[in-house]
Coordinates of C-alpha atoms in Angstrom, one line a residue:
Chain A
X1 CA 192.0 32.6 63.6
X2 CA 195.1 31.4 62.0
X3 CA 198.5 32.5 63.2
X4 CA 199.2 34.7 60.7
X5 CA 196.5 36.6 61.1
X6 CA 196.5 37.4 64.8
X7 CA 197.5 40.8 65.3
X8 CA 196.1 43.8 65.6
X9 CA 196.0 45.3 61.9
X10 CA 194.1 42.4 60.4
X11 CA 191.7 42.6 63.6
X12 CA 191.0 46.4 61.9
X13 CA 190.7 44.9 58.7
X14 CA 188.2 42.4 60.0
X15 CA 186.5 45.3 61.8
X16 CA 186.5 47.7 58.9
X17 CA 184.8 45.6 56.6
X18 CA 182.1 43.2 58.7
X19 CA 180.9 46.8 59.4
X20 CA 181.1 47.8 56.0
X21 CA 179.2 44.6 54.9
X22 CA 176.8 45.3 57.6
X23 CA 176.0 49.1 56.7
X24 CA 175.9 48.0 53.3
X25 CA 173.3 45.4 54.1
X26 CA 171.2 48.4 56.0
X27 CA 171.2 50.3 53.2
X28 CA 168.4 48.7 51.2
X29 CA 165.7 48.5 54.0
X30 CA 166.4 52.1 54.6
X31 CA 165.9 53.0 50.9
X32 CA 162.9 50.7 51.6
X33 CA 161.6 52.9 54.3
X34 CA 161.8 56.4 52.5
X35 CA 160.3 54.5 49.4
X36 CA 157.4 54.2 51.6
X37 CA 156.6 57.5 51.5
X38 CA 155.8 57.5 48.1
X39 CA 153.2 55.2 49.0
X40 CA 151.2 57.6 51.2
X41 CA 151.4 58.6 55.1
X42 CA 149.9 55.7 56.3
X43 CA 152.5 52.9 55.0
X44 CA 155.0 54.8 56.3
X45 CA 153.7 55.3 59.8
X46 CA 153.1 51.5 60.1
X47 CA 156.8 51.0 59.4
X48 CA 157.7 53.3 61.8
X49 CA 155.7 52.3 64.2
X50 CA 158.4 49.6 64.3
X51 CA 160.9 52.3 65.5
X52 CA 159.2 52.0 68.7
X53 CA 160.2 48.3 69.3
X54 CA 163.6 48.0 71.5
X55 CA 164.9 45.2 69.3
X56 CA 164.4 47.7 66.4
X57 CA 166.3 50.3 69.2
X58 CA 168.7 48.2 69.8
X59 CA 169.5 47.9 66.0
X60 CA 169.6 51.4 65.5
X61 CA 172.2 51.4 68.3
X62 CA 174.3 49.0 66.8
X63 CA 173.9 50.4 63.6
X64 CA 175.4 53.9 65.1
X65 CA 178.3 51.9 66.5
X66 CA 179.3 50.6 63.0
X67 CA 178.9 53.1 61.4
X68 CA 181.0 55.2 63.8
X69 CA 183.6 51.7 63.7
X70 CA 183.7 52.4 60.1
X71 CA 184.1 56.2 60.0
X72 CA 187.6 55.6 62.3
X73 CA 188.9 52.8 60.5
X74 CA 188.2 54.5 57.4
X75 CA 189.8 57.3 58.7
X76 CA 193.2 55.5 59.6
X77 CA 193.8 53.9 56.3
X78 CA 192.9 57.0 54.3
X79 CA 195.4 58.5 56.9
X80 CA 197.9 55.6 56.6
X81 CA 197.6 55.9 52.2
X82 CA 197.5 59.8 51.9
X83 CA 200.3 60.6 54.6
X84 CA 203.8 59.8 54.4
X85 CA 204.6 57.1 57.5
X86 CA 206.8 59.3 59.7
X87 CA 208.7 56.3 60.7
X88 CA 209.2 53.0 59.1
X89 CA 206.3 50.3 59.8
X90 CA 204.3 52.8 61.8
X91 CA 200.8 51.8 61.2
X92 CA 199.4 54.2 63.4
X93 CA 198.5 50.3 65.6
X94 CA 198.0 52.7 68.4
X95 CA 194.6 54.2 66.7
X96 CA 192.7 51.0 66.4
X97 CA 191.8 50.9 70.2
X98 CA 191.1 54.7 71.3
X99 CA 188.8 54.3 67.8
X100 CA 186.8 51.5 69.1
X101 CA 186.8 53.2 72.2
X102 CA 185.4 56.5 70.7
X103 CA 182.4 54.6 68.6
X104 CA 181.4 52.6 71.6
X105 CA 181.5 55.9 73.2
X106 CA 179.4 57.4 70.8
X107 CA 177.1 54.7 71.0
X108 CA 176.9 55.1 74.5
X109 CA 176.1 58.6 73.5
X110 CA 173.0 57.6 71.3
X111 CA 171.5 55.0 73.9
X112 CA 171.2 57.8 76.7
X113 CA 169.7 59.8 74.3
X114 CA 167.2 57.7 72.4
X115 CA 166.8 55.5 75.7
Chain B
X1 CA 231.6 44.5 122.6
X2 CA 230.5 41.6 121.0
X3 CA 230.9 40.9 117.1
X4 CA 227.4 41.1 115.2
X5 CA 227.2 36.9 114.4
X6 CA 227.7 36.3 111.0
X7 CA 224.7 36.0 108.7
X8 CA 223.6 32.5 107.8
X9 CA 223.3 32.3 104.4
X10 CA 220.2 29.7 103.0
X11 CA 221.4 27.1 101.1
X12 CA 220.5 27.8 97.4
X13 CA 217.7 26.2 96.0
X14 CA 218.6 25.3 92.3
X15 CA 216.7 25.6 89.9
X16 CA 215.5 22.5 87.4
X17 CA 218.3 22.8 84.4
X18 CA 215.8 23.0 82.0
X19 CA 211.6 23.0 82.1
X20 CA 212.0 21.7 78.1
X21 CA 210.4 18.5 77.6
X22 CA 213.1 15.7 76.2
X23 CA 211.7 15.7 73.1
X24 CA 209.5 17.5 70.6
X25 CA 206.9 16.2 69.0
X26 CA 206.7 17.6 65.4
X27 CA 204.0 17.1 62.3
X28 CA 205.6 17.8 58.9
X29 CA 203.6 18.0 55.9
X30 CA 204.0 15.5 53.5
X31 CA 203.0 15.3 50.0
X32 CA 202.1 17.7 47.3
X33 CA 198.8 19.3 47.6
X34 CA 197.3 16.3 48.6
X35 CA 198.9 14.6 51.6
X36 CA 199.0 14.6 55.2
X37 CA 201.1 15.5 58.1
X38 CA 203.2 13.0 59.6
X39 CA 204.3 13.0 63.3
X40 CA 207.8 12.5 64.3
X41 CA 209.9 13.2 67.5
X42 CA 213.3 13.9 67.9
X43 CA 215.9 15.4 70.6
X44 CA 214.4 18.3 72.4
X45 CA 217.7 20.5 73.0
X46 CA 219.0 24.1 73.8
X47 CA 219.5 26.8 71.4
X48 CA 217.6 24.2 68.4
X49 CA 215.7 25.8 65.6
X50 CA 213.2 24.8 63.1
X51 CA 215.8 24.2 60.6
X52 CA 217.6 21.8 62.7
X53 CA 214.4 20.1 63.5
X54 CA 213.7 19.3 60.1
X55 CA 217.0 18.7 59.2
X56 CA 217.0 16.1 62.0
X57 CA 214.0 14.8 60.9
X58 CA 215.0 14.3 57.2
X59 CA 218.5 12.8 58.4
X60 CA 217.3 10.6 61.3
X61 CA 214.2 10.0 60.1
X62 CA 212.9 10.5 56.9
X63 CA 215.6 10.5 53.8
X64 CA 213.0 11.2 51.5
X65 CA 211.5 14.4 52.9
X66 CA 212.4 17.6 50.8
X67 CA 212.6 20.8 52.0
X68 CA 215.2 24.2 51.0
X69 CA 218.2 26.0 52.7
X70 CA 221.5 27.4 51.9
X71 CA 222.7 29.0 54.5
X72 CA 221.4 28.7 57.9
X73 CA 222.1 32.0 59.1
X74 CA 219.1 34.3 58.1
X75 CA 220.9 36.0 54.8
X76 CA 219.4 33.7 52.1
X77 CA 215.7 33.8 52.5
X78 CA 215.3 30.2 51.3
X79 CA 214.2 28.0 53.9
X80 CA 210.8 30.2 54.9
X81 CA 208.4 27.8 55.9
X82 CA 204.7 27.8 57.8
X83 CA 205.3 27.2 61.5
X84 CA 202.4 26.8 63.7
X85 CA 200.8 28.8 61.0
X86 CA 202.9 31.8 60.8
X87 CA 205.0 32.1 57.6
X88 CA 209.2 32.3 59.3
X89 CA 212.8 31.8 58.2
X90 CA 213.0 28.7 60.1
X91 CA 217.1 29.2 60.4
X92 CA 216.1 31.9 62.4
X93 CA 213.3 30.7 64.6
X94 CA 214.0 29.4 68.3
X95 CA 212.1 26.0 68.9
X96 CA 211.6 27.0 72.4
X97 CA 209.9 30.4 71.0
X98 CA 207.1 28.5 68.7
X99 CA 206.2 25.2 70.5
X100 CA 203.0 25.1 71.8
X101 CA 203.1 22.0 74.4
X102 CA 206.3 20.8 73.1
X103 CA 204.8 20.6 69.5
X104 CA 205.4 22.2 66.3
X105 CA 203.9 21.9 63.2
X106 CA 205.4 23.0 60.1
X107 CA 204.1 22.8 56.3
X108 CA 205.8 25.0 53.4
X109 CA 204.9 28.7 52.1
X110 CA 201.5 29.2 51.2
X111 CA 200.1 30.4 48.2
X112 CA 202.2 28.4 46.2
X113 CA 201.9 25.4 44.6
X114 CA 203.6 22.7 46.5
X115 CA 206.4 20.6 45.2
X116 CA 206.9 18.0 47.5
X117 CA 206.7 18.3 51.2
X118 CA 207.9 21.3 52.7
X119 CA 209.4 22.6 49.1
X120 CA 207.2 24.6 47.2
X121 CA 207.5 26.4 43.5
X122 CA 208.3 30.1 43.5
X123 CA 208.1 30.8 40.2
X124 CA 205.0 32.7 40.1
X125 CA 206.0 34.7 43.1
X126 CA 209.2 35.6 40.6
X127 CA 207.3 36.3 37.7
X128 CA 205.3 38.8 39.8
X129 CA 208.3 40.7 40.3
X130 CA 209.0 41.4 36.9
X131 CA 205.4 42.2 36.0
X132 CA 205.2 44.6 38.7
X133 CA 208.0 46.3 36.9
X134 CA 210.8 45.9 39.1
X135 CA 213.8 45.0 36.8
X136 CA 216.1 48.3 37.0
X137 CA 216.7 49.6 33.9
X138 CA 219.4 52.7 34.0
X139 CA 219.7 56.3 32.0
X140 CA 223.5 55.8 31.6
X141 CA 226.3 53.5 29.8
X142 CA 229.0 51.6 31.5
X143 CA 231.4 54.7 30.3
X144 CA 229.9 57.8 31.9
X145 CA 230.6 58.1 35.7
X146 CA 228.2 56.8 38.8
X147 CA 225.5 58.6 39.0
X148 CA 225.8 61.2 42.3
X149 CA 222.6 60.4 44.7
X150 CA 222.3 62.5 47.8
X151 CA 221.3 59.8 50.1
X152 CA 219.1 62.5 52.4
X153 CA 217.1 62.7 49.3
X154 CA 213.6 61.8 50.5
X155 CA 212.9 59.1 47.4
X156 CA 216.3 57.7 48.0
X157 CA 215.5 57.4 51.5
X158 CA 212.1 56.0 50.9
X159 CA 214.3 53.4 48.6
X160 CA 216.8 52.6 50.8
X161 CA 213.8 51.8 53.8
X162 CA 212.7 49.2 51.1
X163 CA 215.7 47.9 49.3
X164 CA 216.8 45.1 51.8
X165 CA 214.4 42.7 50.5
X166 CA 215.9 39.3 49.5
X167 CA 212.4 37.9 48.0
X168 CA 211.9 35.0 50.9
X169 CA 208.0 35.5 50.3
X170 CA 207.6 35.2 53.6
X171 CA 205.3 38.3 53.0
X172 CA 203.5 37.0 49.9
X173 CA 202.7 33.6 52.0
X174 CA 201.3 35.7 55.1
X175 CA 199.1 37.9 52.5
X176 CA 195.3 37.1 52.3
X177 CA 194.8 38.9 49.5
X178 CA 197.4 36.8 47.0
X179 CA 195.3 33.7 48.6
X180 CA 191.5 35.7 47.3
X181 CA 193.0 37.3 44.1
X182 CA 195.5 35.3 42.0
X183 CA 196.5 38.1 39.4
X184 CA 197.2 40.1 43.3
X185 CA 201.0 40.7 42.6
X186 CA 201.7 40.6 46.1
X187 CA 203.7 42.7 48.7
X188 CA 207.1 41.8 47.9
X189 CA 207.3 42.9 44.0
X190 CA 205.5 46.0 44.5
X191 CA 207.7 46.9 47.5
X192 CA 210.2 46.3 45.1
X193 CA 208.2 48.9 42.4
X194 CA 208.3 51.1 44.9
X195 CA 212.3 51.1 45.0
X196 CA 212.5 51.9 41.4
X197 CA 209.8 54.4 41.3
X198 CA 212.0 56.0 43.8
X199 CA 215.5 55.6 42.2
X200 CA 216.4 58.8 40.0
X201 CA 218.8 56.4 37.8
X202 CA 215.7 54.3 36.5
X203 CA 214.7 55.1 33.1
X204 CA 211.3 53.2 33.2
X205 CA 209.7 55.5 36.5
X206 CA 206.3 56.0 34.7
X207 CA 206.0 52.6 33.4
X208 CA 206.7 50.7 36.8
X209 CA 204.1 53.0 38.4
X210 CA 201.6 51.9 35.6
X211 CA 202.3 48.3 36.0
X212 CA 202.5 48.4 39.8
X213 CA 199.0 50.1 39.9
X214 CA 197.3 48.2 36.9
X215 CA 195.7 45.3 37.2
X216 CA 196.3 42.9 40.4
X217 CA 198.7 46.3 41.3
X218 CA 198.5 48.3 44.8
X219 CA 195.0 48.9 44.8
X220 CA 194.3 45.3 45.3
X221 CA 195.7 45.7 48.5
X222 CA 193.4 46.1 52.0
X223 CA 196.2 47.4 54.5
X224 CA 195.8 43.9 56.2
X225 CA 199.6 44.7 57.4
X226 CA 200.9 40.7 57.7
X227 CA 203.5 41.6 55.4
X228 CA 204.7 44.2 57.4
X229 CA 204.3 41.7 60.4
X230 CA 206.1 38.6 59.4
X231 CA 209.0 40.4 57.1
X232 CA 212.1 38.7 59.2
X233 CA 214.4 41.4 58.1
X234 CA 211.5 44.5 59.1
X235 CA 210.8 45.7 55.7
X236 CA 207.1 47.6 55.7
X237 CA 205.5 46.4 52.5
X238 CA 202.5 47.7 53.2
X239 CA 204.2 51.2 53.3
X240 CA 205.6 50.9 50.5
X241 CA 202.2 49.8 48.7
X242 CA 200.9 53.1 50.2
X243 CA 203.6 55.0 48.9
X244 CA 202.2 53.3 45.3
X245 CA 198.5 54.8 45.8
X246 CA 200.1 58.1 47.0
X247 CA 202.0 58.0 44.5
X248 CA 199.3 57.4 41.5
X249 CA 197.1 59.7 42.6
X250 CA 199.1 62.3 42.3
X251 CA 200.5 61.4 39.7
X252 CA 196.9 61.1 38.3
X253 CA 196.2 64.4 39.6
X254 CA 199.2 66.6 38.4
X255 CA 201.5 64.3 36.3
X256 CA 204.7 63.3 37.5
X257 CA 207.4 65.3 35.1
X258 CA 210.2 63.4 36.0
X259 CA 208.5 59.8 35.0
X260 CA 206.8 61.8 31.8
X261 CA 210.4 61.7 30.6
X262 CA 211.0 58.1 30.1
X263 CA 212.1 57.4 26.9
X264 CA 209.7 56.6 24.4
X265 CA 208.5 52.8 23.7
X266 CA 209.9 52.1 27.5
X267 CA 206.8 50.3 28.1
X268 CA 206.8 48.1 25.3
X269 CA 210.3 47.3 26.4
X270 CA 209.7 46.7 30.3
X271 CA 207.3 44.0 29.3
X272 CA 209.8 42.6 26.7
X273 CA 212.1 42.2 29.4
X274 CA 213.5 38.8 30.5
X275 CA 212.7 37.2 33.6

């Protein structure tokens, strides 16, 4: 990554919308899913049949992750945009890891119980 | 009673005067948008910035290479450049703090167009400033008194933590979002809208907040933070650009009375304005 780029707050910008891309790429397969039920029981059973694969667990897992990654950078630049900075150039930096540490967590969360 | 014999002291090792290789390898850029770098090497020596590198270079070496500076000691702004990729005042960068292997590489600003060599042209990034509405434009005449402003004012402190800006565009350089969107007015002319949005002697409050959040205005802006990163005198841009979207909601959602009050036609006569 280029020099100006390496620091923290363009790593959460990264982070924040690579998991935005990817939630927004999961969106239309699981419109696709429910659409299936329109189609009758059996349609949808054979697609979720596939729920029963661990790559298709494994993508579930991940998909918890991001979303959870995008919930607490979300969360920090709503914060940083709707609150006044209580000192100047305090990005709230100090967020970005206990957040990525908190979705993992709550991916860790998921896998024990789906697992 | 014998004396205690007195302590041997270890001859001092000394240490190597310096670790610095004896010279430094440097690639310039030369060229407009299309060149190439070319290597040099001059003097490695203590206490040696970028600036003096190049202006070694250009004295020593190359005649012809152009570059900008006035005056060397970090109050001007004008001789930002890219070193090893990270936009700096080079009057104010340590050699020994930027060489990787006793190498530097150093090409102008980005995001605008190049001049010739390490020159490039500014004036879009000063046209931006005016259409973000930054030109100060007061309530009073020359014959009524100074206006009084309490400085513990919260606007006129959330003016005065923005005001030191000297437009280097060291900010706008380091910004991705000027590079993806070119009508993005960057990080230095809205901090600057932010100052007058804040100031209660500026006439046009409610027009700079409309042109600072219009088109290619605050909301182009992804919190990215290298402007706040690479300012050399520690301005936060990006809080000031977050003081813009704080400031438009609200504004949206229960209208600002103060900036309700500027004078009729002030719009019209903001974008009249000079640059």
């Amino acid at each position: 990554m280029s020099g100006h780029r390496r620091h923290q707050a363009y790593w959460a910008f990264i982070g924040h919308r690579l998991s935005g891309l990817a939630l927004a790429a999961f969106l239309p397969l699981h419109f696709l899913a429910l659409a299936l039920a329109l189609q009758g029981a059996a349609a949808l059973d054979e697609f979720l049949a596939l729920a029963d694969m661990s790559l298709f667990k494994l993508a579930e897992w991940g998909l918890v992750v991001l979303l959870a990654v995008h919930l607490f950078f979300g969360a920090r630049l709503l914060f940083l945009e709707l609150h006044p900075w209580k000192r100047a150039g305090d990005s709230r930096l100090g967020w970005i890891v206990p957040s990525l540490l908190a979705a993992f967590l709550i991916g860790a969360v998921f896998a024990v119980r789906v697992v | 009673m014998h004396a205690p014999a007195p302590k041997t002291l270890a001859p001092k090792t000394l240490a190597p005067k310096t670790l610095a290789p004896k010279t430094l390898k440097v690639r310039i850029w030369r060229g407009r948008e299309e060149g190439s770098f070319c290597s040099y090497e001059v003097p490695a020596r203590d206490n040696q910035t970028v600036l003096d590198v190049v202006t070694e270079v250009q004295r020593r070496h190359e005649p012809a290479l152009a570059y900008r500076f006035a005056c060397r000691v970090g109050v001007c702004g004008s001789c930002a450049m890219t070193v090893n990729g990270v936009p700096r005042w080079t009057c104010r960068t340590h050699v020994a703090k930027v060489a990787e292997a006793g190498a530097i590489t150093i090409e102008p600003l980005r995001n605008m167009p190049r001049i010739k060599d390490l020159a490039c042209d500014m004036r879009g990034f000063f046209d931006k400033w005016q259409k973000a509405g930054g030109r100060f434009s007061g309530t009073a005449t020359r014959a009524e008194p100074p206006a009084k402003v309490d400085p513990a004012n919260p606007r006129r402190r959330a003016a005065d933590a923005a005001i030191e800006c000297i437009n280097c565009a060291v900010c706008y350089s380091a910004c991705d979002v000027v590079s993806w969107n070119e009508a993005y007015l960057g990080p230095a002319a809205l901090n600057r809208a932010w100052t007058v949005v804040n100031d209660e002697r500026h006439a046009l409050r409610r027009t700079t907040l409309d042109l600072a959040t219009g088109e290619g205005g605050c909301g182009n802006c992804h919190t990215q933070g290298s402007c706040m990163r690479h300012c050399p005198v520690g301005i936060s841009p990006t809080e000031s650009i977050a003081g813009l979207k704080r400031m438009s909601l609200l504004s949206f959602l229960v209208r600002d009375r103060d900036a309700a009050e500027a004078p009729a036609g002030a719009r019209a006569e903001a974008e009249e304005a000079p640059a």
